[in-house]
CSV table of C-alpha atoms in Angstrom, one decimal:
chain,number,residue,atom,x,y,z
A,2,MET,CA,-14.2,0.7,-9.0
A,3,PHE,CA,-14.7,1.7,-5.4
A,4,ASP,CA,-18.2,0.7,-4.1
A,5,HIS,CA,-19.1,3.5,-1.6
A,6,GLN,CA,-20.9,1.0,0.5
A,7,LEU,CA,-17.8,-1.1,1.0
A,8,THR,CA,-14.9,-0.5,3.4
A,9,VAL,CA,-11.3,-0.8,2.1
A,10,ARG,CA,-8.5,-2.4,4.1
A,11,LEU,CA,-4.7,-2.2,3.7
A,12,HIS,CA,-2.9,-5.5,3.1
A,13,VAL,CA,0.7,-6.6,2.9
A,14,LEU,CA,1.9,-9.4,0.5
A,15,LEU,CA,3.5,-12.2,2.5
A,16,VAL,CA,4.7,-15.8,1.7
A,17,GLU,CA,5.1,-18.8,3.9
A,18,ARG,CA,8.7,-20.0,3.8
A,19,GLY,CA,9.3,-23.5,2.6
A,20,GLU,CA,13.0,-23.7,3.6
A,21,ASP,CA,15.1,-23.1,6.6
A,22,PRO,CA,15.8,-20.8,8.3
A,23,PHE,CA,12.3,-19.9,9.6
A,24,ARG,CA,10.6,-22.7,7.7
A,25,GLY,CA,6.8,-22.3,7.9
A,26,MET,CA,7.0,-18.6,9.0
A,27,LEU,CA,5.6,-15.7,7.1
A,28,ALA,CA,8.0,-13.4,5.3
A,29,LEU,CA,8.2,-10.8,2.7
A,30,PRO,CA,8.9,-12.3,-0.8
A,31,GLY,CA,12.5,-12.1,-1.7
A,32,GLY,CA,15.8,-13.9,-2.3
A,33,PHE,CA,19.3,-13.7,-3.5
A,34,LEU,CA,20.8,-12.5,-6.8
A,35,SER,CA,20.9,-15.4,-9.3
A,36,HIS,CA,24.3,-14.3,-10.6
A,37,ASP,CA,26.8,-11.5,-10.3
A,38,GLY,CA,25.5,-9.7,-13.4
A,39,GLU,CA,21.8,-9.6,-12.3
A,40,GLU,CA,20.5,-6.1,-11.7
A,41,ILE,CA,19.0,-5.6,-8.2
A,42,LEU,CA,15.6,-4.4,-9.6
A,43,ASP,CA,15.5,-7.3,-12.1
A,44,ALA,CA,16.2,-9.6,-9.1
A,45,ALA,CA,13.3,-8.1,-7.1
A,46,HIS,CA,10.9,-8.5,-10.0
A,47,ARG,CA,12.1,-12.1,-10.6
A,48,GLU,CA,11.7,-13.1,-6.9
A,49,LEU,CA,8.2,-11.5,-6.8
A,50,ARG,CA,7.2,-13.4,-9.9
A,51,GLU,CA,8.7,-16.7,-8.7
A,52,GLU,CA,7.2,-16.6,-5.2
A,53,THR,CA,3.9,-15.0,-5.8
A,54,ALA,CA,3.2,-15.0,-9.6
A,55,LEU,CA,2.9,-11.2,-9.6
A,56,THR,CA,4.7,-9.8,-12.7
A,57,SER,CA,6.0,-6.4,-13.6
A,58,GLY,CA,2.8,-5.9,-15.6
A,59,TRP,CA,0.9,-5.8,-12.3
A,60,VAL,CA,3.2,-3.8,-10.1
A,61,HIS,CA,5.8,-1.0,-10.3
A,62,LEU,CA,8.6,-1.4,-7.8
A,63,GLU,CA,10.5,1.4,-6.3
A,64,GLN,CA,13.4,1.1,-3.9
A,65,LEU,CA,12.5,1.5,-0.3
A,66,ALA,CA,15.7,1.1,1.8
A,67,VAL,CA,18.8,-1.0,2.4
A,68,TYR,CA,19.0,-3.3,5.5
A,69,GLY,CA,22.3,-4.7,6.5
A,70,SER,CA,22.5,-5.0,10.3
A,71,SER,CA,24.6,-7.9,11.6
A,72,GLY,CA,22.6,-10.8,12.9
A,73,ARG,CA,19.5,-10.1,10.8
A,74,ASP,CA,20.0,-13.5,9.0
A,75,PRO,CA,21.3,-16.6,10.8
A,76,ARG,CA,23.0,-17.8,7.6
A,77,GLY,CA,25.5,-14.9,7.8
A,78,ARG,CA,25.9,-11.3,6.9
A,79,VAL,CA,23.2,-10.5,4.3
A,80,VAL,CA,22.4,-7.0,2.9
A,81,SER,CA,18.9,-6.6,1.6
A,82,VAL,CA,17.6,-4.0,-0.8
A,83,ALA,CA,13.8,-3.7,-0.1
A,84,HIS,CA,11.4,-2.5,-2.8
A,85,LEU,CA,7.9,-1.2,-2.4
A,86,ALA,CA,4.8,-1.5,-4.6
A,87,ILE,CA,1.4,0.0,-3.7
A,88,ALA,CA,-1.6,-0.5,-6.0
A,89,PRO,CA,-5.3,-1.3,-5.8
A,90,GLY,CA,-7.1,-4.4,-7.1
A,91,LEU,CA,-4.1,-6.7,-7.4
A,92,PRO,CA,-4.9,-10.4,-7.9
A,93,ASP,CA,-4.5,-13.2,-5.4
A,94,PRO,CA,-0.9,-14.4,-5.3
A,95,VAL,CA,0.2,-18.0,-6.3
A,96,ALA,CA,3.0,-19.5,-4.3
A,97,GLY,CA,6.1,-20.9,-6.1
A,98,THR,CA,9.7,-21.9,-5.8
A,99,ASP,CA,10.7,-21.9,-2.1
A,100,ALA,CA,7.4,-20.4,-0.9
A,101,THR,CA,4.7,-22.9,0.2
A,102,ASP,CA,2.0,-20.3,0.4
A,103,ALA,CA,1.4,-16.7,-0.5
A,104,ALA,CA,-1.4,-14.4,0.7
A,105,TRP,CA,-2.5,-10.8,1.4
A,106,ILE,CA,-2.3,-10.3,5.1
A,107,PRO,CA,-4.0,-7.3,6.8
A,108,ALA,CA,-1.5,-4.6,7.6
A,109,GLU,CA,-2.7,-4.1,11.2
A,110,ALA,CA,-1.9,-7.8,11.8
A,111,VAL,CA,1.7,-7.2,10.7
A,112,LEU,CA,2.1,-3.9,12.6
A,113,SER,CA,0.7,-5.3,15.8
A,114,GLY,CA,2.8,-8.5,15.7
A,115,GLU,CA,-0.3,-10.7,15.5
A,116,ALA,CA,1.3,-12.1,12.2
A,117,ALA,CA,4.8,-13.0,13.2
A,118,LEU,CA,7.3,-12.4,10.4
A,119,ALA,CA,10.7,-14.0,9.9
A,120,PHE,CA,14.1,-12.2,9.9
A,121,ASP,CA,13.6,-8.4,10.4
A,122,HIS,CA,10.7,-8.3,7.9
A,123,ARG,CA,8.2,-6.7,10.3
A,124,ARG,CA,10.5,-3.7,10.5
A,125,ILE,CA,10.8,-3.6,6.7
A,126,ALA,CA,7.0,-4.0,6.3
A,127,ALA,CA,6.4,-1.2,8.8
A,128,ASP,CA,8.9,1.0,6.8
A,129,GLY,CA,7.0,0.2,3.6
A,130,ILE,CA,3.6,1.1,5.2
A,131,GLU,CA,5.1,4.4,6.5
A,132,ARG,CA,6.4,5.2,3.0
A,133,ALA,CA,2.9,4.5,1.5
A,134,ARG,CA,1.3,6.8,4.1
A,135,THR,CA,3.8,9.6,3.3
A,136,LYS,CA,3.3,9.2,-0.5
A,137,ILE,CA,-0.4,10.1,-0.3
A,138,GLU,CA,0.5,13.3,1.6
A,139,PHE,CA,2.4,14.7,-1.3
A,140,SER,CA,1.1,12.9,-4.4
A,141,ALA,CA,-2.2,12.1,-6.0
A,142,LEU,CA,-1.7,8.4,-5.6
A,143,ALA,CA,-4.8,8.0,-3.5
A,144,THR,CA,-7.0,8.6,-6.6
A,145,ALA,CA,-5.7,5.4,-8.1
A,146,PHE,CA,-7.7,3.5,-5.4
A,147,CYS,CA,-10.9,5.0,-6.5
A,148,GLY,CA,-12.9,4.4,-9.7
A,149,GLU,CA,-12.8,6.6,-12.8
A,150,SER,CA,-15.3,8.9,-10.9
A,151,PHE,CA,-15.7,9.0,-7.2
A,152,THR,CA,-17.0,11.1,-4.3
A,153,ILE,CA,-14.9,13.0,-1.8
A,154,ALA,CA,-16.2,10.6,0.8
A,155,GLU,CA,-14.7,7.7,-1.1
A,156,LEU,CA,-11.4,9.5,-1.4
A,157,GLN,CA,-11.4,10.2,2.3
A,158,GLN,CA,-12.0,6.5,2.9
A,159,VAL,CA,-8.7,5.7,1.1
A,160,TYR,CA,-6.8,8.2,3.2
A,161,GLU,CA,-8.4,6.9,6.4
A,162,THR,CA,-7.4,3.3,5.4
A,163,LEU,CA,-3.8,4.1,4.6
A,164,TRP,CA,-3.3,6.5,7.5
A,165,GLY,CA,-5.2,4.2,9.9
A,166,THR,CA,-7.2,7.0,11.5
A,167,PRO,CA,-10.6,8.7,11.0
A,168,LEU,CA,-10.6,12.2,9.5
A,169,ASP,CA,-12.8,15.2,10.0
A,170,THR,CA,-15.0,15.3,6.9
A,171,ARG,CA,-15.2,19.1,6.6
A,172,ASN,CA,-11.5,19.6,7.1
A,173,PHE,CA,-10.7,16.9,4.6
A,174,TYR,CA,-13.0,18.4,2.0
A,175,ARG,CA,-11.4,21.8,2.5
A,176,LYS,CA,-7.9,20.5,2.1
A,177,VAL,CA,-8.7,18.4,-1.0
A,178,GLN,CA,-10.3,21.4,-2.7
A,179,ALA,CA,-7.3,23.6,-1.8
A,180,ALA,CA,-4.9,21.2,-3.5
A,181,LYS,CA,-4.9,22.6,-7.0
A,182,GLY,CA,-5.4,20.1,-9.8
A,183,PHE,CA,-5.8,17.2,-7.4
A,184,ILE,CA,-9.4,16.4,-8.4
A,185,VAL,CA,-11.8,18.0,-10.8
A,186,PRO,CA,-15.6,17.7,-11.1
A,187,ALA,CA,-16.8,14.8,-13.2
A,188,GLY,CA,-19.8,16.7,-14.3
A,189,THR,CA,-22.4,14.2,-12.9
A,190,ASP,CA,-23.8,13.4,-9.5
A,191,ARG,CA,-24.6,10.1,-7.8
A,192,ARG,CA,-28.0,9.6,-6.4
A,193,THR,CA,-28.0,8.6,-2.7
A,194,THR,CA,-30.9,7.2,-0.6
A,195,GLY,CA,-32.6,9.8,1.6
A,196,GLY,CA,-30.3,12.7,0.8
A,197,ARG,CA,-28.9,15.0,-1.8
A,198,PRO,CA,-27.0,13.5,-4.8
A,199,ALA,CA,-23.3,13.2,-4.1
A,200,ARG,CA,-21.0,15.2,-6.4
A,201,LEU,CA,-18.6,13.1,-8.4
A,202,TYR,CA,-15.0,13.9,-9.2
A,203,ARG,CA,-12.1,12.4,-11.2
A,204,ALA,CA,-8.4,12.6,-10.9
A,205,GLY,CA,-7.0,16.0,-11.9
A,206,PRO,CA,-3.9,16.8,-14.0
A,207,ASN,CA,-1.5,17.3,-11.1
A,208,THR,CA,0.4,14.3,-9.6
A,209,VAL,CA,2.1,16.4,-6.9
A,210,LEU,CA,-0.1,17.9,-4.2
A,211,PHE,CA,0.3,21.6,-3.4
A,212,PRO,CA,-0.4,22.3,-0.6
A,213,PRO,CA,0.1,18.7,0.6
A,214,LEU,CA,-2.5,16.8,2.7
A,215,ILE,CA,-0.6,16.4,5.9
A,216,ARG,CA,-1.9,13.5,8.1
A,217,PRO,CA,-2.9,14.0,11.7
A,218,ALA,CA,-0.2,13.9,14.4
A,219,PRO,CA,1.0,10.3,15.3
A,220,SER,CA,-0.6,10.6,18.8
A,221,ALA,CA,-4.0,10.9,17.2
A,222,ALA,CA,-3.5,8.1,14.7
A,223,SER,CA,-3.9,4.4,15.0
A,224,ASP,CA,-2.1,1.6,13.1
A,225,SER,CA,-5.3,-0.3,12.5
A,226,GLY,CA,-7.3,-0.1,9.3
A,227,SER,CA,-11.1,-0.2,8.8
A,228,GLY,CA,-13.1,-3.3,8.1
A,229,SER,CA,-12.7,-5.2,4.8
A,230,SER,CA,-14.6,-6.0,1.7
A,231,SER,CA,-12.4,-4.3,-0.9
A,232,ARG,CA,-8.7,-4.4,-0.4
A,233,SER,CA,-6.0,-1.9,-0.9
A,234,ARG,CA,-2.6,-3.5,-1.1
A,235,VAL,CA,1.0,-2.5,-0.4
């Protein structure tokens, strides 16, 4: 459950390559099809399991994009089908096969280039983060990062973390309440120190937001997340 006294932070799952090319560099988990008949989604789950020990029981993968520019892999022309998973509370990964290490790396370190990635994986990671940011504009996904009951302030914290920018509290409250079926009262309040009890909510019946919660214009946003005690992972 979200502890309202903690700050969440967006992380990206990366592995340390144990083989050439780019031995020792960070990269997104992945690999080649094991045989001609292997389905692409099955291969994605297999590589994730082999390199990080995260199984399909932990994550739901959805196709992100296809990357096939010439020169993106020094071994030859390689076309990659990238997949995205975004979920809260995932376990620490365990490196395996051709990965010598696996870890959750703060998204801002990836976006800023502080964490150097092999191949064109920084671009792929950036595309994945952008997809995650867009998903919470139009879906109720953000409530999955809260507890069974939560305050609007805690929900706002999720949006601020994924979007990488602070939000106006009153404006956010108004937009959340306007999205029909997004959240519903939980029927209880949470006592806070030195103030009125905070009203608790739970996820509503609707998975698609109408009207959507559109994030601030890019000029007002920052790619950095907030400080970290609890981790949101993409």
